[in-house]
Coordinates of C-alpha atoms and ligand atoms in Angstrom, one line a residue:
M1 CA 101.0 93.0 33.3
T2 CA 97.5 91.6 33.8
M3 CA 96.0 90.7 37.0
K4 CA 94.8 87.3 35.6
T5 CA 98.1 86.0 34.7
N6 CA 100.5 87.7 37.1
L7 CA 100.9 88.0 40.8
S8 CA 99.6 91.5 42.0
R9 CA 101.9 93.7 43.9
R10 CA 99.6 93.7 46.9
A11 CA 99.4 89.9 46.9
F12 CA 103.2 89.7 46.7
L13 CA 103.7 92.2 49.5
S14 CA 101.2 90.5 51.8
A15 CA 102.9 87.1 51.1
S16 CA 106.3 88.7 52.0
T17 CA 104.9 90.1 55.2
A18 CA 103.5 86.8 56.1
A19 CA 106.8 85.2 55.2
V20 CA 108.6 87.5 57.7
S21 CA 106.2 87.0 60.5
T22 CA 105.8 83.2 60.1
G23 CA 109.1 82.1 58.6
L24 CA 107.2 80.8 55.5
V25 CA 108.2 81.2 51.9
A26 CA 107.5 84.6 50.2
F27 CA 105.6 83.2 47.3
P28 CA 101.9 82.2 47.3
H29 CA 102.3 79.3 44.9
L30 CA 104.8 77.6 47.2
A31 CA 102.5 78.4 50.2
I32 CA 99.7 76.5 48.4
A33 CA 102.1 73.6 47.7
K34 CA 102.9 73.6 51.5
S35 CA 99.4 73.5 52.6
K36 CA 98.7 70.6 50.3
A37 CA 101.7 68.8 51.5
I38 CA 100.6 69.1 55.1
S39 CA 97.5 67.1 54.5
S40 CA 99.8 64.2 53.6
T41 CA 102.2 62.5 56.0
T42 CA 105.3 64.1 54.6
S43 CA 105.8 67.8 54.5
L44 CA 107.3 69.7 51.5
F45 CA 109.8 71.3 53.9
G46 CA 110.8 68.5 56.1
A47 CA 109.0 70.1 59.0
P48 CA 106.5 67.8 60.8
P49 CA 102.7 68.0 59.7
P50 CA 100.5 69.4 62.4
G51 CA 99.8 66.9 65.2
V52 CA 103.1 65.1 64.8
A53 CA 105.9 65.6 67.4
K54 CA 109.2 65.4 65.6
L55 CA 111.7 64.5 68.1
N56 CA 114.2 62.6 66.0
A57 CA 116.9 64.9 64.5
N58 CA 118.0 67.3 67.3
E59 CA 116.7 70.4 65.5
N60 CA 115.8 73.5 67.5
P61 CA 112.2 74.2 66.5
Y62 CA 112.3 77.7 68.1
G63 CA 114.5 78.7 65.1
P64 CA 115.2 80.4 62.9
S65 CA 115.6 83.5 65.0
P66 CA 113.4 86.5 63.9
K67 CA 116.5 88.3 62.8
A68 CA 117.5 85.3 60.6
I69 CA 114.1 85.2 59.1
I70 CA 114.3 88.9 58.1
A71 CA 117.8 88.4 56.7
M72 CA 116.8 85.3 54.7
T73 CA 113.8 87.0 53.3
E74 CA 115.9 89.7 51.9
A75 CA 118.7 87.3 50.8
I76 CA 116.3 85.1 48.7
S77 CA 115.8 88.0 46.3
K78 CA 119.6 87.9 45.7
G79 CA 119.3 84.1 45.0
A80 CA 120.4 84.6 41.4
Y81 CA 123.9 85.2 42.6
Y82 CA 126.5 83.0 44.2
V83 CA 127.4 83.8 47.9
G84 CA 129.6 86.7 48.0
G85 CA 131.0 89.0 50.8
A86 CA 128.6 87.6 53.4
G87 CA 130.7 84.5 53.6
E88 CA 133.7 86.6 54.4
T89 CA 131.8 88.5 57.0
L90 CA 130.7 85.3 58.7
K91 CA 134.3 84.0 58.7
A92 CA 135.4 87.4 60.2
M93 CA 132.7 87.2 62.9
I94 CA 133.7 83.6 64.0
A95 CA 137.4 84.4 63.8
E96 CA 137.0 87.5 65.9
R97 CA 135.1 85.7 68.7
H98 CA 137.9 83.2 69.1
G99 CA 140.9 85.5 68.6
L100 CA 141.8 83.7 65.3
T101 CA 142.1 84.8 61.7
K102 CA 139.7 84.2 58.7
N103 CA 142.3 81.6 57.4
H104 CA 141.5 79.5 60.4
I105 CA 137.8 79.1 59.3
I106 CA 136.3 76.8 56.7
L107 CA 132.7 77.6 56.0
S108 CA 130.7 74.4 55.2
S109 CA 127.2 73.3 54.1
G110 CA 126.2 72.3 57.7
S111 CA 129.3 70.9 59.5
S112 CA 128.8 67.7 57.5
S113 CA 130.5 68.9 54.4
A114 CA 133.7 69.9 56.1
L115 CA 133.6 66.8 58.3
T116 CA 133.3 64.6 55.3
N117 CA 136.2 66.4 53.5
L118 CA 138.3 65.9 56.5
A119 CA 137.4 62.2 56.7
M120 CA 138.2 61.9 53.0
M121 CA 141.7 63.5 53.6
A122 CA 142.3 61.3 56.7
S123 CA 141.2 58.1 54.9
Q124 CA 143.9 58.5 52.2
K125 CA 146.5 57.9 55.0
G126 CA 144.8 55.7 57.5
S127 CA 141.8 54.9 59.7
I128 CA 139.6 57.1 61.8
L129 CA 139.5 56.3 65.5
G130 CA 136.3 57.0 67.4
S131 CA 134.6 55.8 70.6
D132 CA 132.2 52.9 70.3
L133 CA 129.2 55.1 69.6
F134 CA 129.5 58.6 68.2
W135 CA 128.1 60.7 65.3
D136 CA 129.9 58.8 62.6
A137 CA 127.8 59.6 59.5
T138 CA 130.5 61.8 57.9
S139 CA 133.3 59.4 58.8
F140 CA 131.4 56.6 57.0
M141 CA 130.9 58.9 54.1
G142 CA 134.5 60.0 53.9
T143 CA 136.0 56.6 54.2
R144 CA 133.5 54.9 51.8
N145 CA 136.0 54.8 48.9
S146 CA 139.1 54.1 51.0
E147 CA 140.8 50.9 52.0
H148 CA 140.8 52.4 55.5
G149 CA 137.7 52.6 57.7
I150 CA 136.6 53.5 61.2
K151 CA 138.2 51.9 64.3
R152 CA 136.3 52.0 67.6
T153 CA 137.3 51.6 71.2
P154 CA 135.1 49.2 73.2
K155 CA 131.9 50.2 75.0
T156 CA 132.2 51.2 78.6
D157 CA 129.7 50.3 81.4
D158 CA 128.5 54.0 81.7
L159 CA 128.6 54.5 77.9
S160 CA 131.1 57.4 78.3
V161 CA 133.9 58.1 75.8
D162 CA 136.9 56.2 77.1
L163 CA 139.7 58.6 76.5
D164 CA 142.4 56.3 77.9
A165 CA 141.3 53.5 75.6
M166 CA 141.4 55.9 72.7
Y167 CA 144.9 57.1 73.6
F168 CA 146.2 53.5 73.7
A169 CA 144.5 52.7 70.4
V170 CA 146.3 55.5 68.5
D171 CA 149.1 53.7 66.5
G172 CA 150.5 54.3 63.1
S173 CA 147.3 53.1 61.4
I174 CA 145.3 56.0 62.7
A175 CA 145.1 59.2 60.7
L176 CA 142.5 61.0 62.7
A177 CA 141.1 60.7 66.3
Q178 CA 137.5 61.8 66.4
I179 CA 135.7 62.9 69.5
C180 CA 132.1 64.1 69.5
N181 CA 131.8 66.3 72.6
P182 CA 129.0 66.3 73.9
N183 CA 128.5 62.9 72.2
N184 CA 125.6 62.0 70.0
P185 CA 123.6 59.9 70.6
T186 CA 124.6 59.5 74.3
G187 CA 124.3 63.2 75.1
S188 CA 127.2 62.9 77.7
I189 CA 130.2 65.1 77.8
V190 CA 133.8 64.4 78.9
S191 CA 135.6 66.6 81.5
P192 CA 137.3 69.5 79.7
Q193 CA 140.5 69.0 81.6
K194 CA 140.7 65.4 80.6
L195 CA 139.9 66.2 77.0
Q196 CA 142.5 68.9 76.9
E197 CA 145.0 66.5 78.2
F198 CA 144.0 63.9 75.7
C199 CA 144.1 66.4 72.8
K200 CA 147.6 67.6 73.7
K201 CA 149.0 64.1 74.0
V202 CA 147.3 62.5 71.0
S203 CA 147.8 65.4 68.7
Q204 CA 151.5 64.7 69.0
K205 CA 150.8 61.4 67.2
T206 CA 147.9 62.1 64.9
M207 CA 145.4 64.8 64.1
V208 CA 142.5 65.2 66.6
L209 CA 139.0 66.2 65.5
V210 CA 136.6 67.5 68.2
D211 CA 133.0 67.8 66.9
E212 CA 131.3 70.5 69.0
A213 CA 127.9 70.5 67.4
Y214 CA 126.2 70.8 70.7
N215 CA 128.7 73.0 72.6
E216 CA 126.4 76.0 73.0
I217 CA 123.9 73.9 74.9
T218 CA 126.3 72.6 77.5
D219 CA 126.5 74.3 81.0
E220 CA 130.0 75.7 80.3
P221 CA 130.3 76.2 76.6
E222 CA 133.6 78.1 76.7
E223 CA 135.3 75.8 79.2
N224 CA 134.2 72.8 77.1
S225 CA 135.5 74.0 73.8
M226 CA 138.9 72.8 72.5
I227 CA 139.2 75.8 70.1
P228 CA 141.9 77.4 72.3
L229 CA 144.2 74.5 71.6
I230 CA 144.2 75.4 67.9
K231 CA 145.4 78.9 68.8
D232 CA 148.1 77.3 71.0
G233 CA 149.4 75.3 67.9
Y234 CA 148.1 71.8 68.7
N235 CA 147.2 69.6 65.7
V236 CA 143.5 69.8 66.6
V237 CA 140.5 70.6 64.5
V238 CA 137.0 71.7 65.8
T239 CA 133.7 71.8 64.1
R240 CA 130.6 73.8 64.9
T241 CA 127.2 74.2 63.3
F242 CA 124.3 76.5 62.9
S243 CA 122.0 73.5 62.7
K244 CA 121.5 73.0 66.5
I245 CA 121.1 75.9 68.9
Y246 CA 120.8 78.4 66.0
G247 CA 117.7 76.6 64.6
L248 CA 119.0 76.6 61.0
A249 CA 119.4 72.9 60.2
G250 CA 117.6 73.3 56.9
M251 CA 119.7 76.3 55.8
R252 CA 122.9 74.2 55.9
V253 CA 125.7 76.3 57.4
G254 CA 128.5 75.1 59.6
Y255 CA 132.2 75.6 60.1
M256 CA 135.5 74.0 60.8
I257 CA 138.3 75.7 62.7
A258 CA 141.9 74.5 62.1
A259 CA 145.5 75.9 61.7
P260 CA 145.5 77.9 58.5
E261 CA 147.8 75.4 56.7
T262 CA 145.6 72.5 57.9
A263 CA 142.5 74.4 56.8
Q264 CA 144.0 74.9 53.4
L265 CA 144.8 71.3 53.0
I266 CA 141.3 70.1 54.1
S267 CA 139.8 72.7 51.7
T268 CA 141.4 70.9 48.8
Y269 CA 138.9 68.0 49.4
G270 CA 135.8 70.1 48.8
H271 CA 134.5 73.3 47.3
N272 CA 135.0 76.7 48.9
H273 CA 131.9 78.3 50.4
F274 CA 131.3 80.1 47.1
Y275 CA 129.9 76.8 45.8
D276 CA 129.1 75.0 48.9
L277 CA 126.8 77.5 50.7
N278 CA 123.5 79.3 49.8
Q279 CA 122.8 83.0 50.0
A280 CA 119.9 82.7 52.5
G281 CA 121.8 80.3 54.8
V282 CA 124.8 82.6 55.1
A283 CA 122.6 85.7 55.6
A284 CA 120.8 83.8 58.4
A285 CA 124.0 82.8 60.1
V286 CA 125.3 86.3 60.0
A287 CA 122.1 87.7 61.4
S288 CA 121.9 85.2 64.3
Y289 CA 125.5 84.5 65.2
N290 CA 125.5 87.2 68.0
D291 CA 121.7 87.1 68.7
T292 CA 122.1 86.2 72.3
A293 CA 118.4 87.0 73.1
F294 CA 117.3 84.2 70.7
L295 CA 120.1 81.8 71.8
N296 CA 119.4 82.3 75.5
Y297 CA 115.7 81.8 75.0
S298 CA 116.2 78.6 72.9
K299 CA 118.6 77.2 75.5
S300 CA 116.2 77.9 78.4
K301 CA 113.5 76.0 76.6
I302 CA 115.7 73.2 75.7
L303 CA 116.8 72.8 79.3
E304 CA 113.1 73.0 80.5
A305 CA 112.0 70.3 78.1
R306 CA 115.0 68.2 78.9
E307 CA 114.1 68.3 82.6
M308 CA 110.5 67.3 81.7
I309 CA 111.8 64.3 79.8
A310 CA 114.1 63.3 82.7
T311 CA 111.1 63.5 85.1
A312 CA 109.0 61.4 82.9
V313 CA 111.7 58.8 82.3
A314 CA 112.1 58.4 86.1
A315 CA 108.3 58.3 86.6
N316 CA 108.2 55.4 84.2
G317 CA 110.8 53.4 86.2
L318 CA 113.5 54.0 83.6
T319 CA 116.8 55.8 83.6
A320 CA 118.6 58.1 81.1
L321 CA 122.1 59.2 80.7
P322 CA 122.9 62.7 82.0
S323 CA 122.6 64.9 79.0
Q324 CA 124.4 68.2 78.1
T325 CA 122.6 68.4 74.8
S326 CA 119.2 68.8 73.1
F327 CA 118.4 65.1 73.4
M328 CA 118.4 62.3 75.8
F329 CA 119.5 58.6 75.6
V330 CA 116.9 56.6 77.5
N331 CA 117.5 53.0 78.8
L332 CA 114.3 51.1 78.0
G333 CA 115.3 48.1 80.1
D334 CA 113.9 45.0 78.4
I335 CA 112.2 46.8 75.6
N336 CA 113.7 47.0 72.2
A337 CA 114.4 50.6 71.0
E338 CA 113.0 49.9 67.5
D339 CA 109.8 48.4 68.8
F340 CA 109.4 51.5 71.0
R341 CA 110.1 53.8 68.1
Q342 CA 107.4 52.2 66.1
G343 CA 104.9 52.2 69.0
M344 CA 105.6 55.9 69.5
A345 CA 105.3 56.7 65.7
K346 CA 101.7 55.2 66.0
E347 CA 101.1 57.9 68.6
N348 CA 102.5 60.5 66.2
V349 CA 105.7 60.9 68.1
M350 CA 108.9 60.5 66.0
I351 CA 112.0 59.4 67.9
R352 CA 115.1 57.3 67.0
G353 CA 115.3 53.5 67.0
V354 CA 118.3 51.2 67.6
Y355 CA 121.9 52.4 67.3
Q356 CA 124.4 49.5 66.4
D357 CA 124.0 46.9 69.2
Y358 CA 122.6 49.4 71.7
T359 CA 119.3 47.6 71.3
H360 CA 117.6 48.9 74.3
W361 CA 118.6 52.5 74.2
S362 CA 116.3 55.1 72.7
R363 CA 117.2 58.7 71.7
V364 CA 114.6 61.4 72.0
S365 CA 115.3 65.0 70.9
V366 CA 114.0 68.0 72.9
G367 CA 111.3 69.8 71.0
K368 CA 108.7 72.5 71.8
L369 CA 107.0 71.8 75.1
P370 CA 103.7 70.6 73.7
D371 CA 105.6 68.1 71.6
V372 CA 107.5 66.9 74.6
E373 CA 104.2 66.6 76.5
K374 CA 103.0 64.3 73.6
Y375 CA 106.0 62.1 74.0
I376 CA 105.5 62.1 77.9
A377 CA 101.8 61.2 77.4
A378 CA 102.4 58.4 74.9
M379 CA 105.4 56.9 76.8
P380 CA 103.5 54.8 79.5
K381 CA 101.0 53.5 76.9
V382 CA 103.6 52.4 74.5
L383 CA 105.8 50.9 77.2
D384 CA 102.8 48.9 78.5
S385 CA 102.0 47.6 75.1
L386 CA 105.5 46.2 74.7
S387 CA 106.0 44.8 78.3
Ligands
PLP401 C1 127.4 65.6 66.6 C2 127.0 66.0 65.2 N1 127.9 66.6 64.5 C3 127.5 67.0 63.2 C4 126.2 66.9 62.8 C5 126.0 67.4 61.4 O1 125.1 68.4 61.3 P1 125.1 69.6 60.3 O2 125.7 69.0 59.1 O3 123.7 69.9 60.1 O4 126.0 70.6 60.9 C6 125.3 66.4 63.6 C7 123.9 66.2 63.2 O5 123.0 65.7 63.8 C8 125.6 65.9 64.9 O6 124.8 65.4 65.7

């Protein structure tokens, strides 16, 4: 091995150490590629270039947790192999927390993969019912090649999920009733008692899916979860993800919880985790699943930033829906949300534009405090320019 053509051991070790302490990759040639990418507007890793506040995808920029970074650094050296026992370990950890068995758990590439598989399965039988506005990307994907599509209940004045309207809309054409709780992009939550009642009644008629991607960020995560209904035998399925509070969106790990026979059926629409997941993502999920110090820290920062946004929204004479998530849905009054998005982008603040016909509602994700400060500083300027 010559020093000219090969990486020296010292260079490799110092790169690995840097990887652990910064969360960067362990190989210098990739680090160089990253530094080149930073000078352009797009980054090699999807992370924002310096100076840009990325507040558009509900990621947790405090992640990954230090424990996850160490686990991933070790796991990448095993990247030649498919995911093995760590997948079973992760299933066992999830099952244990909820008093379920491993057969209740489907591991998934993010929660998207399992959600899409379920949508595909449902769309063979009928339509998917949702509220007017919910996180519907996987329902679209799953119904794409089906004669059935998505049916929606009408918008309510306060943009909440209308459980009564959904209940009355369930007829023989509905194969799946889907609730996102808390909802995305509105950020609001329905009362756990009402949702339990809804799930119990509706699951007698059709399968109910509750997407709990933001559950851990709510004030009462346990009370808000519908997972206990699965244990009680109701035809309810719940999804969770490592992409949000766990700060692992780019590592693609999520899971679905269902009765074992339902889980088995849904699994026939996709790969098992052996093919669907990656070694580093599973290692990170195992390492951070019970990392309460990291989770509590992230949550406290998310709530702090959310409060800052709420205060700024009010200071600008606007309102936002009450949020139980890592984002807020802001009513811009007369201003179009896409115009606002473009104006904020010029200030290096990335947020979301229009959703469906919600033309004056703008979603902003909670980021690190300096990024939120950037949003707050740019807001009056952009609003003024559009008034
Ligand atoms: C409500 C909700 N569910 C599911 C997802 C899918 O995320 P992932 O596939 O990363 O778990 C998202 C992503 O933003 C979401 O907001």
